CSV table of C-alpha atoms in Angstrom, one decimal:
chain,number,residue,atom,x,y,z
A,1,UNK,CA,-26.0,1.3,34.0
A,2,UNK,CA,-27.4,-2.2,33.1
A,3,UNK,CA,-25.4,-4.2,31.0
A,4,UNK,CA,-27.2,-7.1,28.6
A,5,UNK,CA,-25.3,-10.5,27.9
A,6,UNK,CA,-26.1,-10.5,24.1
A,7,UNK,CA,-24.8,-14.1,24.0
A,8,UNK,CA,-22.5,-16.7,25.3
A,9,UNK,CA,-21.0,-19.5,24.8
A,10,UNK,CA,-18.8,-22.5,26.5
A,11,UNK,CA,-16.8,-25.3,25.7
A,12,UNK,CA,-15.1,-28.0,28.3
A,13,UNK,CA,-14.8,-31.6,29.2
A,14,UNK,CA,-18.3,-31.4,30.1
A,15,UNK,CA,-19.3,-30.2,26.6
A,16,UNK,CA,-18.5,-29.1,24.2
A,17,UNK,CA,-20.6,-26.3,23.5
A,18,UNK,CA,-23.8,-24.7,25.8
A,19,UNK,CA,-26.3,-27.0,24.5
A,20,UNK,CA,-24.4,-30.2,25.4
A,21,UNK,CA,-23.2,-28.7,28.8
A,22,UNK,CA,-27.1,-28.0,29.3
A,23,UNK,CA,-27.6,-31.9,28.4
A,24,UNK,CA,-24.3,-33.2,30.9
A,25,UNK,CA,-26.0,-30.9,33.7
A,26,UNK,CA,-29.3,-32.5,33.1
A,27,UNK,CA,-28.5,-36.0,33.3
A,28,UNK,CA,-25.6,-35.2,35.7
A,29,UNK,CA,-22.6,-36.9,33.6
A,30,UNK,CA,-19.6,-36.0,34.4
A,31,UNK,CA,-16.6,-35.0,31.8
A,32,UNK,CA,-13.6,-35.7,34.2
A,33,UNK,CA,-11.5,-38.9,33.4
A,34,UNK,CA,-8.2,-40.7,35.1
A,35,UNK,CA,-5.1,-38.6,34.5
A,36,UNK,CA,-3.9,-39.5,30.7
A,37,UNK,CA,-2.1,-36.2,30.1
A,38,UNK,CA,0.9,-37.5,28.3
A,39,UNK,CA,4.1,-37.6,30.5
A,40,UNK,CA,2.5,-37.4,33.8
A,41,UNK,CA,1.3,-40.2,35.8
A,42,UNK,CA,0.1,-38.4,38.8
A,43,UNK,CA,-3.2,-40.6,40.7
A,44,UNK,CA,-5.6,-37.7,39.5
A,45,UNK,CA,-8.8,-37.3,37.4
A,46,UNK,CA,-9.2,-34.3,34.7
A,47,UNK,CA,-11.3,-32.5,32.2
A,48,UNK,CA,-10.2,-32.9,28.8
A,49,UNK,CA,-11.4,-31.5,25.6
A,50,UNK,CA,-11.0,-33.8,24.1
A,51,UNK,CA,-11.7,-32.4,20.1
A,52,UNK,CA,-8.7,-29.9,20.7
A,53,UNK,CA,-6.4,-32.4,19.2
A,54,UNK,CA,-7.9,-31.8,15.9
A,55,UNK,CA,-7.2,-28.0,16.1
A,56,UNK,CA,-4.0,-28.1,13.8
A,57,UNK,CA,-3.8,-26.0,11.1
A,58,UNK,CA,-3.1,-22.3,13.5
A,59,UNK,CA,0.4,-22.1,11.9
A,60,UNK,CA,2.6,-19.5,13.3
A,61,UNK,CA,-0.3,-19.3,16.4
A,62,UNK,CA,-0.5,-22.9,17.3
A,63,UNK,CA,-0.8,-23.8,21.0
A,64,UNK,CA,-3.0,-25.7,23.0
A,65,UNK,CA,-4.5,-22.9,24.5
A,66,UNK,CA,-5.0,-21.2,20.8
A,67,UNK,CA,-6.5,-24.3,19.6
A,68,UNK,CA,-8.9,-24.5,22.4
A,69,UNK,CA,-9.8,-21.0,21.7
A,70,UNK,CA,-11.2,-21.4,18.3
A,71,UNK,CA,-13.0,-24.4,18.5
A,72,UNK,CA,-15.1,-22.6,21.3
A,73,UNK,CA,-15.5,-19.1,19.2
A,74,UNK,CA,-16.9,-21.7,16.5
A,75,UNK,CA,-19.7,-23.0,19.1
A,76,UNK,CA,-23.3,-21.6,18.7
A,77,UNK,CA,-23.6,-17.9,17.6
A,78,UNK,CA,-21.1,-16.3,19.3
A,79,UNK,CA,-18.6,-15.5,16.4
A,80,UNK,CA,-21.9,-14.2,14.0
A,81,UNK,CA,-22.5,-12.3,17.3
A,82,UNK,CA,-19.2,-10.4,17.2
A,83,UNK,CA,-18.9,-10.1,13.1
A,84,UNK,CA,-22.5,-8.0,13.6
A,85,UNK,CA,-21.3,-6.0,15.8
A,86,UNK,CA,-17.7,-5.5,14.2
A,87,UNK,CA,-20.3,-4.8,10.8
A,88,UNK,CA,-22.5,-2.3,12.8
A,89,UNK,CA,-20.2,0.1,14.7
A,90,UNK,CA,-16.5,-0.8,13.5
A,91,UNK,CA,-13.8,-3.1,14.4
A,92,UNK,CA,-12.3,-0.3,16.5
A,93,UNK,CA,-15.4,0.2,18.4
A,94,UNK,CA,-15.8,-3.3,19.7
A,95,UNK,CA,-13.7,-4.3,22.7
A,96,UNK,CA,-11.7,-7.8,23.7
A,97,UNK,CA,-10.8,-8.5,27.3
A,98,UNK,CA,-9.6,-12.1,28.1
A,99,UNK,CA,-8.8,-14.0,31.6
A,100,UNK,CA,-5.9,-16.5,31.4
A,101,UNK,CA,-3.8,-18.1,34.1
A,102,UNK,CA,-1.6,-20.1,32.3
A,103,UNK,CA,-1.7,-18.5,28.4
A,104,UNK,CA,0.4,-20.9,25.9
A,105,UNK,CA,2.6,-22.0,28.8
A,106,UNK,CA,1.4,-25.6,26.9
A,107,UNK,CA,3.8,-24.6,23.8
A,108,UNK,CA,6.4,-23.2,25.7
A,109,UNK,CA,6.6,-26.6,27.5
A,110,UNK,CA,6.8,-28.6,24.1
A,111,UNK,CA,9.5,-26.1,22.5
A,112,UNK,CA,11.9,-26.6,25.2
A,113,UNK,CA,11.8,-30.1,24.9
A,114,UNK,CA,13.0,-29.9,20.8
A,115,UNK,CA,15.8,-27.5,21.2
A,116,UNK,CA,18.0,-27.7,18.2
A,117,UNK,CA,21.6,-29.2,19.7
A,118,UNK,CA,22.9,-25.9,20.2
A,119,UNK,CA,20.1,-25.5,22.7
A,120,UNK,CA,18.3,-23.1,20.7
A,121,UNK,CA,14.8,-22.9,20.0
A,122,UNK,CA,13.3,-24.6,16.7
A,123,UNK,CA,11.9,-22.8,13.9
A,124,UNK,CA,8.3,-24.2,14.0
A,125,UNK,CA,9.0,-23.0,17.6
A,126,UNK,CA,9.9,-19.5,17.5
A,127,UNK,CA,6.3,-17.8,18.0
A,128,UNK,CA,6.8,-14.5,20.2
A,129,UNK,CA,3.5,-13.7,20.4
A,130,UNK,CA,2.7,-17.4,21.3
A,131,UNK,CA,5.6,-17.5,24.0
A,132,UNK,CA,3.5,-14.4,26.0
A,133,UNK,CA,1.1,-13.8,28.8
A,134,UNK,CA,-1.3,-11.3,26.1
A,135,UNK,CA,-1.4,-14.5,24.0
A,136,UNK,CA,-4.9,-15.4,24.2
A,137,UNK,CA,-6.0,-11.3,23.5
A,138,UNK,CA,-3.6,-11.1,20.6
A,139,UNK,CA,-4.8,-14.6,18.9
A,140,UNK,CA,-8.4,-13.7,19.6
A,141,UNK,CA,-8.0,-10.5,17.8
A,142,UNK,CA,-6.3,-11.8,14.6
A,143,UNK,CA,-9.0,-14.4,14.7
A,144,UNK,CA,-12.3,-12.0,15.1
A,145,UNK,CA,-10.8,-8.8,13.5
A,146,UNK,CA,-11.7,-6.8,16.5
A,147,UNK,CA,-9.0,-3.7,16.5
A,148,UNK,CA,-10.5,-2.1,19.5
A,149,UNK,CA,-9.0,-2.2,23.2
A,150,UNK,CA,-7.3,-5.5,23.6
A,151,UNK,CA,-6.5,-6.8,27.7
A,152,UNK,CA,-5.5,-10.1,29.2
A,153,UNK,CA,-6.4,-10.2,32.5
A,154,UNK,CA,-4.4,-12.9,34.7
A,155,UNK,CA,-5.2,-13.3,38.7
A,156,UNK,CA,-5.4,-16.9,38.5
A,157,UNK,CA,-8.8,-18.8,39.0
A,158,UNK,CA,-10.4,-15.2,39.2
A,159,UNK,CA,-9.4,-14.2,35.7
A,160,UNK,CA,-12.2,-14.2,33.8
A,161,UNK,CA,-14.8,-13.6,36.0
A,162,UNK,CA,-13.3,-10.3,36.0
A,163,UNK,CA,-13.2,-10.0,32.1
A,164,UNK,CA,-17.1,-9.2,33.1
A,165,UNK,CA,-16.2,-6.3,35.3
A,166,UNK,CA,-13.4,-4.4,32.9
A,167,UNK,CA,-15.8,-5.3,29.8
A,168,UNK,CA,-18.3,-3.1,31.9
A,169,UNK,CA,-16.2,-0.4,32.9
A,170,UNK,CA,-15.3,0.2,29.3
A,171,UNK,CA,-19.0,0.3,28.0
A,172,UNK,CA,-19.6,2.7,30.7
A,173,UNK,CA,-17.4,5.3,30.5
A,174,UNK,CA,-18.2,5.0,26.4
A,175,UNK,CA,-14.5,3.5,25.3
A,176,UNK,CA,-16.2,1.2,23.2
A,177,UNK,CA,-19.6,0.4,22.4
A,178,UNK,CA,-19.6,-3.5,22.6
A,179,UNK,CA,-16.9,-6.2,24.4
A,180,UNK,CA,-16.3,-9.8,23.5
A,181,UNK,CA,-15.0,-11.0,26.7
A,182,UNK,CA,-13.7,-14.6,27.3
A,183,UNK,CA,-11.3,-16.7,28.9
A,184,UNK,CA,-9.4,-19.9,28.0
A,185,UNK,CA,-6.8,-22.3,30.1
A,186,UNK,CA,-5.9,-25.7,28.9
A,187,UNK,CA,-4.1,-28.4,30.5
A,188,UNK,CA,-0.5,-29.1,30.9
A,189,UNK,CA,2.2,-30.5,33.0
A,190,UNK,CA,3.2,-27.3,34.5
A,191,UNK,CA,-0.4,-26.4,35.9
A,192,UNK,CA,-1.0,-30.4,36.9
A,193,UNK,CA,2.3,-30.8,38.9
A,194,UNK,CA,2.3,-27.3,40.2
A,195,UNK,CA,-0.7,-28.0,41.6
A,196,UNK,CA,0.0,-31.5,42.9
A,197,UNK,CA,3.2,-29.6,44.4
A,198,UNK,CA,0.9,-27.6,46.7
A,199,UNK,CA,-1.1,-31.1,47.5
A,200,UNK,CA,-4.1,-30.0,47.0
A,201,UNK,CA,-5.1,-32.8,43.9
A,202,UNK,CA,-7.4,-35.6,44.5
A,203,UNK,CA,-7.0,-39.4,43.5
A,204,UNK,CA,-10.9,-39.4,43.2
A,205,UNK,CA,-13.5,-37.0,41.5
A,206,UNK,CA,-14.1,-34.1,43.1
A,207,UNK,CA,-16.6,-33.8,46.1
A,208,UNK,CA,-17.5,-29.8,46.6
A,209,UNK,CA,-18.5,-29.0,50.3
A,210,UNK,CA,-18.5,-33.1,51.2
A,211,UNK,CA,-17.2,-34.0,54.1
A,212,UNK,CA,-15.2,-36.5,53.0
A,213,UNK,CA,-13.5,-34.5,50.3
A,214,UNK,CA,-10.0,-34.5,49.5
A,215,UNK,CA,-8.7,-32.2,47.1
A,216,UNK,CA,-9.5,-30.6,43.5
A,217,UNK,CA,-9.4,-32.4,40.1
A,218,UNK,CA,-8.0,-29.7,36.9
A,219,UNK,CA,-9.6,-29.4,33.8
A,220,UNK,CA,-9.8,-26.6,30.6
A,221,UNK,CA,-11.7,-25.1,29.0
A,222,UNK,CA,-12.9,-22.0,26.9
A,223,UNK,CA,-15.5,-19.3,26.9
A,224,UNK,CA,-17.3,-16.3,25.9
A,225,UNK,CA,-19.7,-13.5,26.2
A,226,UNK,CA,-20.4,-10.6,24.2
A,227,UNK,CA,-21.7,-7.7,26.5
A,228,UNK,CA,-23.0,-4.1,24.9
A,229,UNK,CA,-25.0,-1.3,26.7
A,230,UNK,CA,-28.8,-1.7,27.9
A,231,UNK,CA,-30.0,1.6,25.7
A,232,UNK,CA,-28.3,0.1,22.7
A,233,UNK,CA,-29.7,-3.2,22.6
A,234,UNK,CA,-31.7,-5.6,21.9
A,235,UNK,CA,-31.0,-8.1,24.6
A,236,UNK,CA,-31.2,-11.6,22.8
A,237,UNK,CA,-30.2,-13.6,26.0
A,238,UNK,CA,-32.6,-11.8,28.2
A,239,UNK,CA,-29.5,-11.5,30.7
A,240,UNK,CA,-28.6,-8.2,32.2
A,241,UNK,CA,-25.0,-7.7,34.8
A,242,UNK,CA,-26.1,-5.6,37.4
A,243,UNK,CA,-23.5,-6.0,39.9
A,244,UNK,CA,-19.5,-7.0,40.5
A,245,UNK,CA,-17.6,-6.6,43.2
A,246,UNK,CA,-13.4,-7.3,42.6
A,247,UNK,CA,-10.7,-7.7,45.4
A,248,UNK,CA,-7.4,-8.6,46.6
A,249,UNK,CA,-6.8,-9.2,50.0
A,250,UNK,CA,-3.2,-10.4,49.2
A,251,UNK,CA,-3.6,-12.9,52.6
A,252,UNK,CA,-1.1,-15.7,51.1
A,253,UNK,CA,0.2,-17.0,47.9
A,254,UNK,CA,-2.0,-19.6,47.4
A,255,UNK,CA,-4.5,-20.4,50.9
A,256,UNK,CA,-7.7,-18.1,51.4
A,257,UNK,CA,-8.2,-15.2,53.8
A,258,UNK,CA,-8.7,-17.3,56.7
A,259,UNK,CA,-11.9,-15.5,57.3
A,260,UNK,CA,-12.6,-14.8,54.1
A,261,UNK,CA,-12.1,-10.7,54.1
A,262,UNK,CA,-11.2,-10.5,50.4
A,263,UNK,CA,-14.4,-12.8,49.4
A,264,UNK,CA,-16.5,-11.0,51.7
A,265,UNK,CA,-15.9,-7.7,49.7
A,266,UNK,CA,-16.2,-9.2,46.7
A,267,UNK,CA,-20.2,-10.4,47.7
A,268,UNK,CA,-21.1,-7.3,49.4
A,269,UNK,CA,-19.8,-4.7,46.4
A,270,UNK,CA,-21.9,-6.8,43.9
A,271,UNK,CA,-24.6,-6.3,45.8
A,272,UNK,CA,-24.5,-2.8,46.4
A,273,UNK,CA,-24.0,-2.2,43.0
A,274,UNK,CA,-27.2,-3.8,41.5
A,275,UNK,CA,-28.9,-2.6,44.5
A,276,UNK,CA,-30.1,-6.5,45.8
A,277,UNK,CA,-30.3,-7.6,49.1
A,278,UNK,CA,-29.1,-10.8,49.7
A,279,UNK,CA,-32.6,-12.4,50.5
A,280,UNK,CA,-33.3,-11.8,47.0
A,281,UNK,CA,-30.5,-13.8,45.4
A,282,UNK,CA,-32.1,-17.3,44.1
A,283,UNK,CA,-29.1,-19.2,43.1
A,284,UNK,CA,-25.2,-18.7,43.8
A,285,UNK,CA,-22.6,-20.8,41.8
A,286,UNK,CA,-20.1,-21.1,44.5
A,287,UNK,CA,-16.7,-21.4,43.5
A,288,UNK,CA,-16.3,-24.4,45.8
A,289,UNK,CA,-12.6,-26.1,44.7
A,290,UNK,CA,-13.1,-29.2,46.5
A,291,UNK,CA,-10.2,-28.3,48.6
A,292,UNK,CA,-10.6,-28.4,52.4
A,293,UNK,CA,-9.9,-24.8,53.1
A,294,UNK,CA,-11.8,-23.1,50.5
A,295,UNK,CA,-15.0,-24.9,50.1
A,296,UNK,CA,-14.8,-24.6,54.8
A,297,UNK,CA,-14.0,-20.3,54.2
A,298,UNK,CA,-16.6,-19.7,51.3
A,299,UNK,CA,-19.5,-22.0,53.1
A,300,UNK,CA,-19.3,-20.6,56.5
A,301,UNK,CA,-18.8,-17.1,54.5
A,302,UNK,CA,-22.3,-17.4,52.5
A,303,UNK,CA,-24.0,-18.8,55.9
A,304,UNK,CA,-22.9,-15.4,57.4
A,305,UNK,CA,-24.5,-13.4,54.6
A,306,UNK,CA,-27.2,-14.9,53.0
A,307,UNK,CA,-30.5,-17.0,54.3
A,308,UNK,CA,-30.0,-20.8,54.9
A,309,UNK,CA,-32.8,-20.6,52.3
A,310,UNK,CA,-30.4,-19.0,49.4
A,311,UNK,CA,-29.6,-21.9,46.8
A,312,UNK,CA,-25.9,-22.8,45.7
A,313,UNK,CA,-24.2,-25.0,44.3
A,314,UNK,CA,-20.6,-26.0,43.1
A,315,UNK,CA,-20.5,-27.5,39.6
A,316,UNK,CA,-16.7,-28.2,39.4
A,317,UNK,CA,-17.0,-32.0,39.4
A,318,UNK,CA,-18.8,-32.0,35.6
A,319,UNK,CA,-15.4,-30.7,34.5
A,320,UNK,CA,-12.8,-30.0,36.8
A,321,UNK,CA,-11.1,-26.7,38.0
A,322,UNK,CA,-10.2,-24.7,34.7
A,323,UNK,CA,-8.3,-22.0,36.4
A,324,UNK,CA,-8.1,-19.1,34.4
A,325,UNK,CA,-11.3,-20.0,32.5
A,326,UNK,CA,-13.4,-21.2,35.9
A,327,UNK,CA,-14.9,-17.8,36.2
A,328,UNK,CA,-16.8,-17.6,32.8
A,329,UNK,CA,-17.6,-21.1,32.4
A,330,UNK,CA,-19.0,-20.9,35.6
A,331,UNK,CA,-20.4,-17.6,35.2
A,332,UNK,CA,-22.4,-19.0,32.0
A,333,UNK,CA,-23.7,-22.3,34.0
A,334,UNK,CA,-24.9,-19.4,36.8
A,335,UNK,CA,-26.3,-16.8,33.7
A,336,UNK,CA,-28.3,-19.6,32.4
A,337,UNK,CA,-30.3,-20.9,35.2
A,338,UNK,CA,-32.2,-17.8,34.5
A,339,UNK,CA,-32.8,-19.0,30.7
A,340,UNK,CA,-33.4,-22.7,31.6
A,341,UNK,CA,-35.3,-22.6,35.0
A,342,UNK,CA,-33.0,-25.5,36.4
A,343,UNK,CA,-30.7,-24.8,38.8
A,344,UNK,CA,-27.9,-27.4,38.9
A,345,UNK,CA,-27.2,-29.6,41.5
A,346,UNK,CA,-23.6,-29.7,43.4
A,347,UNK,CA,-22.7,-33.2,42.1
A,348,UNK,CA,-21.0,-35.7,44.0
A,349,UNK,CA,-21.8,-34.5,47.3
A,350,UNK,CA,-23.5,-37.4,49.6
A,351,UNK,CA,-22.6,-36.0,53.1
A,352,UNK,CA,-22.5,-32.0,53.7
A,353,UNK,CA,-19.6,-31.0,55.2
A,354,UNK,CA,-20.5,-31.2,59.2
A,355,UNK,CA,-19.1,-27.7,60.0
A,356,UNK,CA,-21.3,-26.1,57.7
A,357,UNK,CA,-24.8,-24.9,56.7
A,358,UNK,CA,-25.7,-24.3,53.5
A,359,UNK,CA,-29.1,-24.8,51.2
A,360,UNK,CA,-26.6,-27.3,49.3
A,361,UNK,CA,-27.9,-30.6,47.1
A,362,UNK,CA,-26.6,-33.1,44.4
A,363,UNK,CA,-29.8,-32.7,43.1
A,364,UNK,CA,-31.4,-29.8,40.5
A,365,UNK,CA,-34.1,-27.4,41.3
A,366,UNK,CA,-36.7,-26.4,39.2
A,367,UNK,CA,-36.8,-22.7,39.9
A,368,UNK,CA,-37.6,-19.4,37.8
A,369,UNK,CA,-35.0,-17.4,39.3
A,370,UNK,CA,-34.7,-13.5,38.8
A,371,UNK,CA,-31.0,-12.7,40.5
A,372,UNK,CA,-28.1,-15.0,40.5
A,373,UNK,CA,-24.4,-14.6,41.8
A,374,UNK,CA,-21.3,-16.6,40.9
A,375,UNK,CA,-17.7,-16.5,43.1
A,376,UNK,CA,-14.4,-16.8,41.6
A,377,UNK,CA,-11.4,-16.4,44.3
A,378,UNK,CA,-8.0,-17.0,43.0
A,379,UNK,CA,-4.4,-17.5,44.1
A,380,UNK,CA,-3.2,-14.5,46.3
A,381,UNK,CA,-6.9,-13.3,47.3
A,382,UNK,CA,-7.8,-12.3,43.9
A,383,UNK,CA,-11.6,-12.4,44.3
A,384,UNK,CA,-14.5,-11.3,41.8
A,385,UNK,CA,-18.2,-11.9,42.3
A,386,UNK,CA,-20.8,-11.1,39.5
A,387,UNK,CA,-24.5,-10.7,39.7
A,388,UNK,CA,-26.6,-11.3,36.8
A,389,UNK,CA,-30.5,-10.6,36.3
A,390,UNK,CA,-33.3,-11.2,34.4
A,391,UNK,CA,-34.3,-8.3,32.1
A,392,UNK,CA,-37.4,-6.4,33.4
């Protein structure tokens, strides 16, 4: 079964909305700045909303992450999009699955630092269903209205990327008949110096594939996509999924199959599944960290199963690694090279990494393109590739 994108939407340091992301691509500007996260002073760069700070008024849901939420459901169509479909079939009949690595962690950090002097939590700080990894789903629902299915999916940088494959599933087997899916991770001191703790953070931007480069910059962001069945719609993206592939190879907390086992299962099930070779793939978003042992593992993986000829790209250095939200922001960047023809360069990148060979520029391509993947490989070998068409 052929599922249609009906629309989508994404919001990061890089822009805040699709329309200024296209515009950031195009003239290649990049959103990440030097490390100003108040009460860190870690040598780093990051992608900041910037416009989250004005997100106040949630009341007994404000967090970070809940702020950053709404002011991307506000972005282009996407929350006319879902109150349609709510309007059309039901709020019961419309689905929510959300990807999050770090949820509200962001308020939790901020409520133990104003603990009353009993050491007690604060009223304005006693929000159970802000303190919790189903967070984001439970905030999203109160905010849309959708009653249907709720799930949070968390398996780090994977996490929603594979919002796309359980959104399927459920359309499929006729659970609901239309899924908002999404995912949303913002910035705070736990994710920035748990990271830098692992030393895999760079002083410098980011340099996918380079061989120069030295480690990953962080960023959030937030995104969405409303997904229904092919026979029951009318398609206004033009966008079909036609293939994912999910695994979890389990190799190591936090390094990559050494050979990339997980990753390569992840490719080759969302290929069999929309029924592709991989000579007809046009453009792959690769998930390309910037870190040595990931962007080495997933390049010499995609020269081993696609032609030197096979376009890719990594576009973390417009606005950093955003974790739990990487795999639909980057999912949406890969979706719409097939609306805008333009296929992005990897930015940054001046000198290819010498043990690798990939079809890999800083520069764009003007390209109509009919199949493209994206790769999302998180922490502990969660991996989750999606394959998106044009509609025939």
């Amino acid at each position: 079964m052929k599922i249609h994108i009906i629309d989508y939407e994404t919001c990061s340091a890089a822009g805040l909305n699709l329309k200024t992301l296209r515009t950031s691509l195009k003239n290649h500007e990049s959103g990440l700045v030097k490390n100003n996260l108040p009460g860190s002073d870690l040598d780093t760069w990051i992608g900041v909303v910037e416009q989250v700070n004005n997100v106040s008024d949630l009341g007994r849901w404000q967090s970070r992450n809940n702020a950053l939420a709404a002011l991307g459901f506000e972005q282009g169509t996407i929350r006319q999009t879902v109150s349609g479909l709510i309007g059309k079939f039901g709020a019961a009949r419309v689905g929510l699955v959300m990807g999050s690595s770090t949820s509200s962690i962001d308020r939790t950090e901020m409520a133990y630092t104003k603990l009353d002097e009993s050491g007690n939590l604060t009223e304005q700080f006693k929000q159970p269903l802000v303190h919790n990894p189903h967070a984001l789903s439970l905030f999203m629902a109160h905010l849309t209205g959708i009653t249907g299915p709720s799930l949070t999916i968390n398996t780090a940088c994977s996490s929603s990327a594979k919002v796309f494959a359980t959104g399927a599933r459920w359309l499929e087997t006729g659970i609901v008949d239309a899924v908002l899916v999404g995912g949303v991770d913002t910035l705070c001191l736990s994710v920035l110096h748990g990271f830098n703790s692992l030393q895999l953070l760079s002083p410098n931007p980011c340099k996918p594939f380079d061989q120069y480069r030295d480690g990953i910059n962080l960023g959030e962001a937030s995104g969405f996509a409303v997904l229904q069945r092919s026979s029951e719609s009318s398609n206004g993206s033009g966008i079909n999924l036609t293939g994912y592939g999910e695994s979890s190879d389990a190799y190591h907390m936090s390094h990559p199959h050494p050979e990339g086992l997980g990753a390569r299962l992840s490719m080759t099930q969302a290929l069999k599944q929309a029924n592709r070779e991989a000579a007809e793939i046009d453009y792959i978003n690769l998930h390309g960290t910037s870190s040595r042992a990931n962007d080495l593992i997933e390049g010499q993986l995609i020269s081993e199963l696609f032609p030197n000829t096979t376009r890719c790209s990594s576009t973390k250095a417009w606005m950093g690694h955003t974790l739990g939200a990487a795999g639909i922001t980057e999912a949406i960047i890969a979706m719409d090279t097939l609306n805008t023809n333009i296929i992005p360069g990897s930015k940054n990148l001046e000198t290819l990494d010498e043990a690798l060979s990939l079809s890999i520029k800083a520069s764009d391509e003007h390209k109509v393109c009919q199949h493209v993947m994206t790769n999302s490989f998180g922490f502990g070998g969660n991996n989750c590739t999606l394959l998106f068409s044009r509609s025939e």
